[in-house]
Amino acid sequence: MDMVMAGVRRKDHCRLVACGLSACVAFSVTQAQARDWKTEAGFSVSSIYSDNGSSDDESGSSEFVTKVSPNLLIKRDGGRARFSFIGSAELTAGGEDVDRFSPRISSSFDTELIENFAYLDTNLQVSQRSIDALGPTNGDDPLNRNSNRTETYTYRIEPYLQKTYQNGNRFKLATFFQGQESSDDSVSGADTSGAEFEVARELAGSKATVSLSADYRDTDTDNSASSFSTIQAGLGYQFTEHFALTGTIGRENNDFETVRDTNDGRIWKVGAVWTPSSRTRLNVGYVDRFFGSTPTLELSHKLKRSVLTLSYSRDLSDSNSLIEGQSTFSDRDAAGDPVDPFTQLVQQLSANSVTEGAFINEKLKLGWSVSGRRSKFGLDISYSNLDYEDGRDDEEVSELGLSFSRQISRVSTLNVGLIGTRSSRGAEEADEYELRLGWDRRLDDDTSVGFLYQFIDRDANVGDSYQENRIQLRFTTRL
């Protein structure tokens, strides 16, 4: 009973803080001069048909829904305050057991309280996530009644002190408070608080930097509690303009459920950063912690018409940290090019499960994009392995994304995409593939129409296996 009441109080608290942040933002907007703000509004209307709307294995029925999505964009970046709000809501008619209202919000308000010293950052996100990585993830429209989606409400408040001196020395002292809640009662809410301290000093004519840092993070969920803390000392030396070495040693003290003999101890890291040009950056390292040793890699290489990125890491994390690091909307398409955040609201959907407990998160990501005069090609490959510390089966998720777009006229664009996901956990396995064929035509600077065909094929030994065809017609306009 105490756990249930704690969950209810946490949900009310999260909603109260979210409403408070929204009220503060609304007041700021009404008090600001119109010329200081960029505002846009509009809406889109979509008609969606599916031959298997309920995602059943063999007995799926045809369904038709109409979706109206009002959109709002507000931005201000100037002076000592920055504000950004991107919001979209889905209002749905037709179909059975369909969510009639589904919001999406990405909002931040950052201000400089004392010039060059005291700051306050706030963030509010309302996003949609998969509950279980092995459950169906078909598409991003109201026909998804497969009980594997939840709306996550997240707020974060971070006051901090930060100062960089003329001699290059710097320090930062920060604390943060964060709350998360989901629309699905089966997903645990969470309250997280923490603090961070860092001080750095430059030596040897600015070629060497010594630093001392410490951080602490405490998370309470409906059913568990955990804490993570580290203290580290670092040394970096810039040998040349393009090459530097770094080293760190420290200790960590953690408290969470685990089957290991220990979950804390010594930390040491070594790394090298090579930037032969402004287009290429390579950061490699080696880290040793209580769960073992692992290399790290970050590579980015840009040419005139292509971009290549590659990264690998293995770190201690939890589900709340994964949610914290994601945004509701993306500002880039599959090819890595910027998109209009108003007319092309690309949703970021996590493939990992929403769960409790700590895990070792192993991640590998590869991205490659090529752009021509009228064509774009994108390749995205990712691999994630969650090694749960409490002895549960590992969860592996592999994703492949291919995208191609071709401007077939001055106002028309053809889009093709293929998305493949393979998930496994113990003896459970699921493969899901989605083919997308789309066409967009711009009627004028503010209005466009589009057509999208989707074919979804799911093969799994957990949950339903099924196939589905969808057709969507869309009209979008800016008011």
Short mmCIF file of C-alpha atoms in Angstrom, two decimals:
data_model
loop_
_atom_site.label_atom_id
_atom_site.label_comp_id
_atom_site.label_asym_id
_atom_site.label_seq_id
_atom_site.Cartn_x
_atom_site.Cartn_y
_atom_site.Cartn_z
CA MET A 1 0.00 0.00 0.00
CA ASP A 2 2.84 2.40 0.84
CA MET A 3 4.38 1.78 -2.60
CA VAL A 4 1.05 2.49 -4.31
CA MET A 5 0.53 5.71 -2.35
CA ALA A 6 4.11 6.76 -3.11
CA GLY A 7 3.44 6.22 -6.82
CA VAL A 8 0.27 8.31 -6.63
CA ARG A 9 2.06 11.11 -4.79
CA ARG A 10 4.92 11.00 -7.29
CA LYS A 11 2.51 11.24 -10.23
CA ASP A 12 0.68 14.19 -8.66
CA HIS A 13 4.00 15.88 -7.86
CA CYS A 14 5.27 15.40 -11.42
CA ARG A 15 2.08 16.82 -12.90
CA LEU A 16 2.14 19.74 -10.45
CA VAL A 17 5.70 20.70 -11.35
CA ALA A 18 4.98 20.29 -15.08
CA CYS A 19 1.96 22.57 -14.76
CA GLY A 20 4.05 25.06 -12.77
CA LEU A 21 6.75 25.16 -15.46
CA SER A 22 4.12 25.63 -18.15
CA ALA A 23 2.51 28.45 -16.18
CA CYS A 24 5.85 30.23 -15.77
CA VAL A 25 6.53 29.90 -19.47
CA ALA A 26 3.08 31.19 -20.39
CA PHE A 27 3.58 34.20 -18.12
CA SER A 28 6.98 34.91 -19.69
CA VAL A 29 5.45 34.77 -23.16
CA THR A 30 2.66 37.21 -22.29
CA GLN A 31 5.15 39.66 -20.72
CA ALA A 32 7.62 39.62 -23.61
CA GLN A 33 7.54 41.94 -26.56
CA ALA A 34 6.40 40.28 -29.76
CA ARG A 35 9.58 41.22 -31.61
CA ASP A 36 11.67 39.18 -29.16
CA TRP A 37 9.96 35.92 -30.03
CA LYS A 38 9.60 33.61 -33.00
CA THR A 39 6.19 31.96 -33.09
CA GLU A 40 4.59 29.64 -35.61
CA ALA A 41 1.34 27.71 -35.54
CA GLY A 42 -0.45 25.33 -37.84
CA PHE A 43 -2.00 21.92 -38.12
CA SER A 44 -2.07 18.75 -40.16
CA VAL A 45 -4.97 16.45 -41.04
CA SER A 46 -4.30 12.78 -41.80
CA SER A 47 -6.53 9.94 -42.93
CA ILE A 48 -5.07 6.54 -42.08
CA TYR A 49 -6.21 3.12 -43.28
CA SER A 50 -4.90 -0.21 -41.97
CA ASP A 51 -5.82 -3.75 -42.99
CA ASN A 52 -4.76 -4.97 -39.51
CA GLY A 53 -5.35 -2.12 -37.09
CA SER A 54 -5.38 -4.31 -33.98
CA SER A 55 -2.04 -5.99 -34.91
CA ASP A 56 -3.50 -9.51 -34.60
CA ASP A 57 -1.72 -12.58 -35.92
CA GLU A 58 -4.42 -13.78 -38.31
CA SER A 59 -7.72 -12.17 -37.30
CA GLY A 60 -6.89 -8.49 -37.71
CA SER A 61 -9.64 -6.22 -39.00
CA SER A 62 -9.51 -3.25 -41.34
CA GLU A 63 -9.76 0.14 -39.67
CA PHE A 64 -9.88 3.79 -40.68
CA VAL A 65 -9.09 6.80 -38.49
CA THR A 66 -8.79 10.55 -39.00
CA LYS A 67 -6.15 12.47 -37.07
CA VAL A 68 -5.95 16.23 -36.53
CA SER A 69 -2.63 17.48 -35.16
CA PRO A 70 -2.31 21.14 -34.13
CA ASN A 71 1.32 22.28 -33.85
CA LEU A 72 2.92 25.21 -32.04
CA LEU A 73 6.49 26.50 -32.12
CA ILE A 74 7.75 29.29 -29.84
CA LYS A 75 11.42 30.30 -29.59
CA ARG A 76 13.47 33.05 -28.04
CA ASP A 77 17.28 33.18 -28.01
CA GLY A 78 18.72 36.45 -26.84
CA GLY A 79 19.80 38.45 -23.87
CA ARG A 80 20.13 36.42 -20.69
CA ALA A 81 17.21 34.05 -21.32
CA ARG A 82 16.53 31.36 -23.91
CA PHE A 83 13.24 29.63 -24.44
CA SER A 84 12.09 26.91 -26.83
CA PHE A 85 8.74 25.16 -27.09
CA ILE A 86 7.68 22.65 -29.73
CA GLY A 87 4.30 21.05 -29.16
CA SER A 88 2.08 18.72 -31.12
CA ALA A 89 -1.14 16.98 -30.15
CA GLU A 90 -3.01 14.16 -31.86
CA LEU A 91 -6.81 14.36 -31.82
CA THR A 92 -8.25 11.17 -33.29
CA ALA A 93 -11.69 10.19 -34.57
CA GLY A 94 -12.81 6.75 -35.77
CA GLY A 95 -11.52 3.31 -34.95
CA GLU A 96 -12.09 1.30 -31.78
CA ASP A 97 -10.21 1.70 -28.49
CA VAL A 98 -8.02 4.42 -30.01
CA ASP A 99 -6.32 7.07 -27.89
CA ARG A 100 -8.39 10.16 -28.63
CA PHE A 101 -5.79 12.62 -27.33
CA SER A 102 -2.02 12.23 -27.32
CA PRO A 103 0.35 15.16 -26.63
CA ARG A 104 4.00 15.66 -27.62
CA ILE A 105 5.99 18.47 -26.00
CA SER A 106 9.64 19.49 -25.98
CA SER A 107 10.24 22.66 -23.99
CA SER A 108 13.20 24.34 -22.28
CA PHE A 109 13.71 27.60 -20.42
CA ASP A 110 17.29 28.63 -19.53
CA THR A 111 18.22 31.89 -17.87
CA GLU A 112 21.34 33.65 -16.57
CA LEU A 113 20.48 34.78 -13.02
CA ILE A 114 23.82 36.50 -12.32
CA GLU A 115 25.95 37.48 -15.29
CA ASN A 116 28.65 34.91 -16.08
CA PHE A 117 28.10 33.13 -12.76
CA ALA A 118 24.63 31.82 -11.75
CA TYR A 119 22.25 30.00 -14.09
CA LEU A 120 18.97 28.10 -14.09
CA ASP A 121 18.01 25.51 -16.72
CA THR A 122 14.58 23.85 -16.90
CA ASN A 123 13.26 21.25 -19.28
CA LEU A 124 9.90 19.59 -19.90
CA GLN A 125 9.36 16.62 -22.23
CA VAL A 126 6.24 14.66 -23.11
CA SER A 127 7.18 11.77 -25.39
CA GLN A 128 6.08 8.32 -26.48
CA ARG A 129 8.11 5.18 -25.75
CA SER A 130 7.97 1.44 -26.20
CA ILE A 131 7.30 -0.35 -22.91
CA ASP A 132 8.97 -3.61 -23.94
CA ALA A 133 11.72 -3.92 -26.55
CA LEU A 134 10.30 -7.30 -27.62
CA GLY A 135 6.78 -5.96 -28.10
CA PRO A 136 5.42 -4.61 -31.40
CA THR A 137 6.56 -1.08 -32.30
CA ASN A 138 4.54 -0.63 -35.49
CA GLY A 139 4.54 2.94 -36.66
CA ASP A 140 3.74 6.18 -34.88
CA ASP A 141 0.01 6.81 -35.41
CA PRO A 142 -3.22 6.26 -33.40
CA LEU A 143 -3.70 2.71 -34.73
CA ASN A 144 -1.08 1.47 -32.25
CA ARG A 145 -3.37 -0.20 -29.73
CA ASN A 146 -0.92 -3.00 -28.93
CA SER A 147 -0.43 -2.08 -25.25
CA ASN A 148 3.26 -1.49 -25.86
CA ARG A 149 3.34 2.31 -25.91
CA THR A 150 3.33 4.77 -23.04
CA GLU A 151 3.53 8.53 -22.84
CA THR A 152 6.35 9.64 -20.56
CA TYR A 153 6.18 12.99 -18.75
CA THR A 154 9.60 14.26 -17.67
CA TYR A 155 10.68 17.50 -16.04
CA ARG A 156 14.14 18.64 -14.97
CA ILE A 157 15.21 21.68 -12.92
CA GLU A 158 18.95 22.44 -12.71
CA PRO A 159 20.35 25.51 -10.89
CA TYR A 160 24.14 25.84 -11.14
CA LEU A 161 27.13 28.12 -10.66
CA GLN A 162 29.73 28.25 -13.41
CA LYS A 163 32.72 30.48 -14.01
CA THR A 164 35.54 30.51 -16.58
CA TYR A 165 38.43 32.86 -15.84
CA GLN A 166 40.70 34.66 -18.30
CA ASN A 167 43.62 32.38 -17.42
CA GLY A 168 41.56 29.34 -18.48
CA ASN A 169 40.72 28.09 -15.00
CA ARG A 170 37.10 27.10 -14.48
CA PHE A 171 34.69 25.59 -12.00
CA LYS A 172 31.10 24.36 -11.91
CA LEU A 173 28.77 23.48 -9.05
CA ALA A 174 25.33 22.14 -10.00
CA THR A 175 22.35 20.35 -8.54
CA PHE A 176 19.30 18.97 -10.29
CA PHE A 177 15.84 17.59 -9.60
CA GLN A 178 14.01 15.40 -12.06
CA GLY A 179 10.67 13.62 -12.15
CA GLN A 180 9.28 11.03 -14.57
CA GLU A 181 5.83 9.56 -14.88
CA SER A 182 4.07 7.47 -17.54
CA SER A 183 0.50 7.16 -18.70
CA ASP A 184 0.64 3.35 -18.40
CA ASP A 185 0.22 2.18 -14.80
CA SER A 186 2.52 -0.79 -15.41
CA VAL A 187 5.49 1.58 -15.90
CA SER A 188 7.10 2.77 -12.69
CA GLY A 189 7.54 6.48 -12.04
CA ALA A 190 10.77 7.94 -10.70
CA ASP A 191 12.14 10.88 -8.73
CA THR A 192 15.83 11.66 -9.25
CA SER A 193 18.09 14.22 -7.60
CA GLY A 194 21.80 14.79 -7.81
CA ALA A 195 24.76 17.13 -7.68
CA GLU A 196 27.93 17.75 -9.68
CA PHE A 197 31.19 19.58 -8.91
CA GLU A 198 34.16 20.25 -11.17
CA VAL A 199 37.22 22.50 -10.91
CA ALA A 200 40.00 22.69 -13.52
CA ARG A 201 43.27 24.59 -13.73
CA GLU A 202 45.56 25.14 -16.73
CA LEU A 203 49.33 24.69 -16.33
CA ALA A 204 52.49 24.78 -18.44
CA GLY A 205 51.46 27.61 -20.71
CA SER A 206 47.92 26.27 -21.18
CA LYS A 207 49.16 22.95 -22.58
CA ALA A 208 48.33 20.96 -19.44
CA THR A 209 45.05 20.88 -17.50
CA VAL A 210 44.45 19.29 -14.11
CA SER A 211 40.92 18.75 -12.83
CA LEU A 212 38.95 17.41 -9.89
CA SER A 213 35.31 16.34 -10.22
CA ALA A 214 32.63 14.62 -8.19
CA ASP A 215 29.03 13.68 -8.90
CA TYR A 216 26.11 12.05 -7.11
CA ARG A 217 22.77 10.74 -8.36
CA ASP A 218 19.92 9.21 -6.32
CA THR A 219 16.79 7.65 -7.86
CA ASP A 220 13.61 6.48 -6.13
CA THR A 221 11.04 4.52 -8.16
CA ASP A 222 7.74 2.93 -7.14
CA ASN A 223 9.48 -0.33 -6.25
CA SER A 224 13.20 0.34 -5.77
CA ALA A 225 15.93 2.83 -4.91
CA SER A 226 19.49 3.28 -6.20
CA SER A 227 22.37 5.73 -5.97
CA PHE A 228 25.55 6.36 -7.99
CA SER A 229 28.53 8.54 -7.04
CA THR A 230 32.08 9.11 -8.28
CA ILE A 231 35.09 11.27 -7.44
CA GLN A 232 37.84 11.64 -10.04
CA ALA A 233 41.09 13.51 -10.70
CA GLY A 234 42.20 14.12 -14.27
CA LEU A 235 45.20 15.29 -16.25
CA GLY A 236 45.26 16.35 -19.89
CA TYR A 237 48.14 17.52 -22.09
CA GLN A 238 47.86 19.20 -25.52
CA PHE A 239 51.00 18.02 -27.34
CA THR A 240 50.17 19.76 -30.61
CA GLU A 241 47.30 21.73 -32.06
CA HIS A 242 45.80 18.47 -33.32
CA PHE A 243 46.72 15.88 -30.67
CA ALA A 244 46.08 15.55 -26.92
CA LEU A 245 46.26 12.84 -24.24
CA THR A 246 44.04 12.53 -21.16
CA GLY A 247 44.08 10.41 -18.03
CA THR A 248 41.71 10.02 -15.07
CA ILE A 249 41.79 8.09 -11.81
CA GLY A 250 39.16 7.93 -9.10
CA ARG A 251 36.67 5.85 -7.14
CA GLU A 252 32.94 5.16 -7.34
CA ASN A 253 30.50 4.23 -4.60
CA ASN A 254 27.17 2.80 -5.78
CA ASP A 255 24.14 1.30 -4.08
CA PHE A 256 21.75 -0.83 -6.15
CA GLU A 257 20.56 -4.42 -6.38
CA THR A 258 23.24 -6.63 -7.92
CA VAL A 259 24.42 -10.23 -8.10
CA ARG A 260 28.07 -9.13 -8.10
CA ASP A 261 30.31 -9.33 -5.05
CA THR A 262 30.88 -5.58 -5.32
CA ASN A 263 29.41 -2.72 -7.34
CA ASP A 264 31.97 -0.01 -6.60
CA GLY A 265 35.73 0.49 -6.51
CA ARG A 266 38.51 2.11 -8.51
CA ILE A 267 38.08 3.93 -11.84
CA TRP A 268 40.84 4.73 -14.28
CA LYS A 269 40.70 6.04 -17.83
CA VAL A 270 43.21 6.91 -20.56
CA GLY A 271 42.37 8.57 -23.85
CA ALA A 272 43.63 10.39 -26.91
CA VAL A 273 41.98 13.05 -29.06
CA TRP A 274 43.15 13.57 -32.66
CA THR A 275 41.74 16.37 -34.84
CA PRO A 276 43.81 16.46 -38.05
CA SER A 277 41.37 18.97 -39.55
CA SER A 278 38.13 20.78 -38.77
CA ARG A 279 36.28 18.00 -40.61
CA THR A 280 37.68 15.03 -38.67
CA ARG A 281 37.72 14.21 -34.97
CA LEU A 282 38.79 10.91 -33.36
CA ASN A 283 38.49 10.26 -29.62
CA VAL A 284 39.66 6.85 -28.39
CA GLY A 285 40.11 5.59 -24.84
CA TYR A 286 40.26 2.70 -22.43
CA VAL A 287 38.26 2.51 -19.19
CA ASP A 288 38.49 0.13 -16.22
CA ARG A 289 35.67 -0.10 -13.67
CA PHE A 290 34.16 -2.67 -11.29
CA PHE A 291 32.37 -4.41 -14.18
CA GLY A 292 35.50 -4.80 -16.31
CA SER A 293 37.62 -3.02 -18.89
CA THR A 294 36.40 -1.66 -22.20
CA PRO A 295 37.59 0.54 -25.06
CA THR A 296 35.70 3.70 -26.07
CA LEU A 297 35.45 5.31 -29.48
CA GLU A 298 34.00 8.48 -31.01
CA LEU A 299 34.68 9.29 -34.67
CA SER A 300 33.22 11.96 -36.93
CA HIS A 301 34.40 12.63 -40.48
CA LYS A 302 32.80 15.16 -42.80
CA LEU A 303 33.38 15.56 -46.51
CA LYS A 304 31.73 17.93 -48.95
CA ARG A 305 28.74 15.66 -49.55
CA SER A 306 28.96 12.96 -46.87
CA VAL A 307 29.17 12.51 -43.11
CA LEU A 308 30.41 9.44 -41.21
CA THR A 309 29.97 8.93 -37.45
CA LEU A 310 30.95 5.94 -35.32
CA SER A 311 30.81 5.44 -31.55
CA TYR A 312 31.19 2.66 -29.00
CA SER A 313 30.83 2.73 -25.21
CA ARG A 314 30.02 0.53 -22.23
CA ASP A 315 28.75 2.29 -19.14
CA LEU A 316 26.66 1.91 -15.98
CA SER A 317 23.15 3.27 -16.44
CA ASP A 318 19.44 2.85 -15.70
CA SER A 319 16.19 3.39 -17.59
CA ASN A 320 15.68 6.87 -16.14
CA SER A 321 19.07 8.00 -17.45
CA LEU A 322 18.21 6.71 -20.94
CA ILE A 323 14.97 8.69 -20.97
CA GLU A 324 16.78 11.78 -19.69
CA GLY A 325 19.21 11.69 -22.60
CA GLN A 326 16.52 11.67 -25.30
CA SER A 327 14.47 14.46 -26.82
CA THR A 328 10.88 14.25 -27.99
CA PHE A 329 11.61 15.57 -31.48
CA SER A 330 14.65 15.31 -33.70
CA ASP A 331 16.00 18.28 -35.65
CA ARG A 332 17.59 16.05 -38.29
CA ASP A 333 16.26 13.49 -40.73
CA ALA A 334 17.59 9.98 -41.37
CA ALA A 335 20.25 11.35 -43.72
CA GLY A 336 21.58 13.68 -41.03
CA ASP A 337 20.30 16.87 -42.64
CA PRO A 338 18.39 19.56 -40.72
CA VAL A 339 14.61 19.42 -40.87
CA ASP A 340 11.99 22.05 -40.23
CA PRO A 341 10.96 21.39 -36.60
CA PHE A 342 7.50 22.72 -37.37
CA THR A 343 6.45 20.87 -40.51
CA GLN A 344 8.56 17.73 -40.00
CA LEU A 345 8.24 16.77 -36.36
CA VAL A 346 10.35 13.60 -36.26
CA GLN A 347 9.60 11.60 -33.12
CA GLN A 348 12.39 9.96 -31.18
CA LEU A 349 11.25 6.52 -30.04
CA SER A 350 13.43 4.41 -27.76
CA ALA A 351 13.77 0.74 -28.70
CA ASN A 352 14.86 -0.34 -25.21
CA SER A 353 12.45 -1.47 -22.51
CA VAL A 354 11.14 0.90 -19.86
CA THR A 355 12.19 -0.96 -16.72
CA GLU A 356 13.75 -0.65 -13.27
CA GLY A 357 17.17 -1.48 -11.90
CA ALA A 358 20.74 -0.75 -12.95
CA PHE A 359 22.42 -2.29 -15.98
CA ILE A 360 25.62 -2.14 -17.99
CA ASN A 361 24.69 -0.45 -21.26
CA GLU A 362 26.85 -1.45 -24.22
CA LYS A 363 26.21 0.74 -27.28
CA LEU A 364 27.52 0.75 -30.83
CA LYS A 365 26.32 3.30 -33.40
CA LEU A 366 27.24 3.86 -37.03
CA GLY A 367 25.80 6.62 -39.19
CA TRP A 368 26.59 7.50 -42.80
CA SER A 369 24.85 9.99 -45.06
CA VAL A 370 25.50 11.12 -48.63
CA SER A 371 23.84 14.13 -50.27
CA GLY A 372 23.73 15.00 -53.96
CA ARG A 373 22.09 17.85 -55.82
CA ARG A 374 18.67 16.19 -55.72
CA SER A 375 19.17 12.96 -53.79
CA LYS A 376 19.97 11.93 -50.21
CA PHE A 377 20.96 8.56 -48.80
CA GLY A 378 21.24 7.62 -45.14
CA LEU A 379 22.44 4.53 -43.28
CA ASP A 380 22.04 4.04 -39.53
CA ILE A 381 23.15 0.95 -37.62
CA SER A 382 22.93 0.56 -33.85
CA TYR A 383 23.43 -2.20 -31.29
CA SER A 384 22.54 -2.08 -27.61
CA ASN A 385 23.03 -4.73 -24.93
CA LEU A 386 21.55 -4.14 -21.47
CA ASP A 387 23.30 -6.42 -18.94
CA TYR A 388 21.03 -6.22 -15.88
CA GLU A 389 22.87 -6.17 -12.57
CA ASP A 390 20.14 -8.04 -10.65
CA GLY A 391 20.63 -11.21 -12.71
CA ARG A 392 17.79 -10.81 -15.24
CA ASP A 393 18.44 -11.95 -18.81
CA ASP A 394 20.38 -9.54 -20.99
CA GLU A 395 18.35 -7.51 -23.48
CA GLU A 396 19.85 -7.06 -26.95
CA VAL A 397 18.46 -4.71 -29.58
CA SER A 398 19.91 -4.32 -33.09
CA GLU A 399 18.54 -1.75 -35.53
CA LEU A 400 19.16 -1.02 -39.20
CA GLY A 401 17.78 2.01 -40.98
CA LEU A 402 18.08 2.84 -44.69
CA SER A 403 16.61 5.99 -46.20
CA PHE A 404 16.59 7.50 -49.66
CA SER A 405 14.95 10.67 -50.91
CA ARG A 406 14.83 12.11 -54.41
CA GLN A 407 13.55 15.52 -55.46
CA ILE A 408 11.59 14.60 -58.57
CA SER A 409 10.51 18.18 -59.32
CA ARG A 410 10.83 21.64 -57.87
CA VAL A 411 7.95 20.96 -55.47
CA SER A 412 7.79 17.15 -55.16
CA THR A 413 9.95 14.66 -53.24
CA LEU A 414 9.96 10.87 -53.22
CA ASN A 415 10.98 9.10 -49.98
CA VAL A 416 11.89 5.45 -49.39
CA GLY A 417 12.82 3.91 -46.04
CA LEU A 418 13.54 0.49 -44.57
CA ILE A 419 13.71 -0.07 -40.81
CA GLY A 420 14.68 -3.40 -39.27
CA THR A 421 14.78 -4.27 -35.56
CA ARG A 422 15.90 -7.51 -33.91
CA SER A 423 15.36 -7.92 -30.15
CA SER A 424 16.18 -10.80 -27.83
CA ARG A 425 16.00 -11.55 -24.12
CA GLY A 426 16.83 -15.06 -22.97
CA ALA A 427 14.75 -17.44 -25.12
CA GLU A 428 12.47 -14.63 -26.33
CA GLU A 429 13.12 -13.22 -29.80
CA ALA A 430 11.36 -10.71 -32.06
CA ASP A 431 12.12 -9.43 -35.56
CA GLU A 432 10.24 -6.48 -37.01
CA TYR A 433 10.65 -4.87 -40.43
CA GLU A 434 8.97 -1.81 -41.85
CA LEU A 435 9.02 -0.56 -45.45
CA ARG A 436 8.00 3.06 -46.13
CA LEU A 437 7.17 4.62 -49.50
CA GLY A 438 6.21 8.27 -49.40
CA TRP A 439 5.56 11.23 -51.65
CA ASP A 440 5.37 14.88 -50.60
CA ARG A 441 4.27 17.86 -52.67
CA ARG A 442 4.58 21.49 -51.62
CA LEU A 443 1.57 23.55 -52.71
CA ASP A 444 3.08 26.84 -51.51
CA ASP A 445 5.53 28.04 -48.89
CA ASP A 446 3.15 27.17 -46.05
CA THR A 447 1.13 24.22 -47.33
CA SER A 448 1.93 20.67 -48.42
CA VAL A 449 0.25 17.34 -49.05
CA GLY A 450 1.68 13.88 -48.71
CA PHE A 451 1.08 10.16 -49.26
CA LEU A 452 2.67 7.34 -47.22
CA TYR A 453 2.47 3.57 -47.65
CA GLN A 454 3.81 1.27 -44.91
CA PHE A 455 4.27 -2.48 -44.84
CA ILE A 456 5.04 -4.00 -41.43
CA ASP A 457 6.13 -7.61 -40.85
CA ARG A 458 6.64 -8.94 -37.32
CA ASP A 459 7.95 -12.44 -36.53
CA ALA A 460 8.27 -13.26 -32.82
CA ASN A 461 7.98 -16.11 -30.31
CA VAL A 462 6.64 -13.63 -27.73
CA GLY A 463 3.38 -11.78 -28.44
CA ASP A 464 1.71 -11.81 -31.84
CA SER A 465 3.38 -12.24 -35.21
CA TYR A 466 1.54 -10.38 -37.95
CA GLN A 467 1.68 -8.40 -41.17
CA GLU A 468 0.06 -5.06 -41.81
CA ASN A 469 -0.44 -2.63 -44.70
CA ARG A 470 -1.15 1.05 -44.06
CA ILE A 471 -2.02 3.99 -46.27
CA GLN A 472 -1.93 7.57 -45.05
CA LEU A 473 -2.95 10.82 -46.74
CA ARG A 474 -1.80 14.04 -45.08
CA PHE A 475 -2.46 17.77 -45.42
CA THR A 476 -0.23 20.23 -43.53
CA THR A 477 -0.44 24.00 -43.36
CA ARG A 478 1.18 26.83 -41.44
CA LEU A 479 -1.22 29.49 -40.17
#
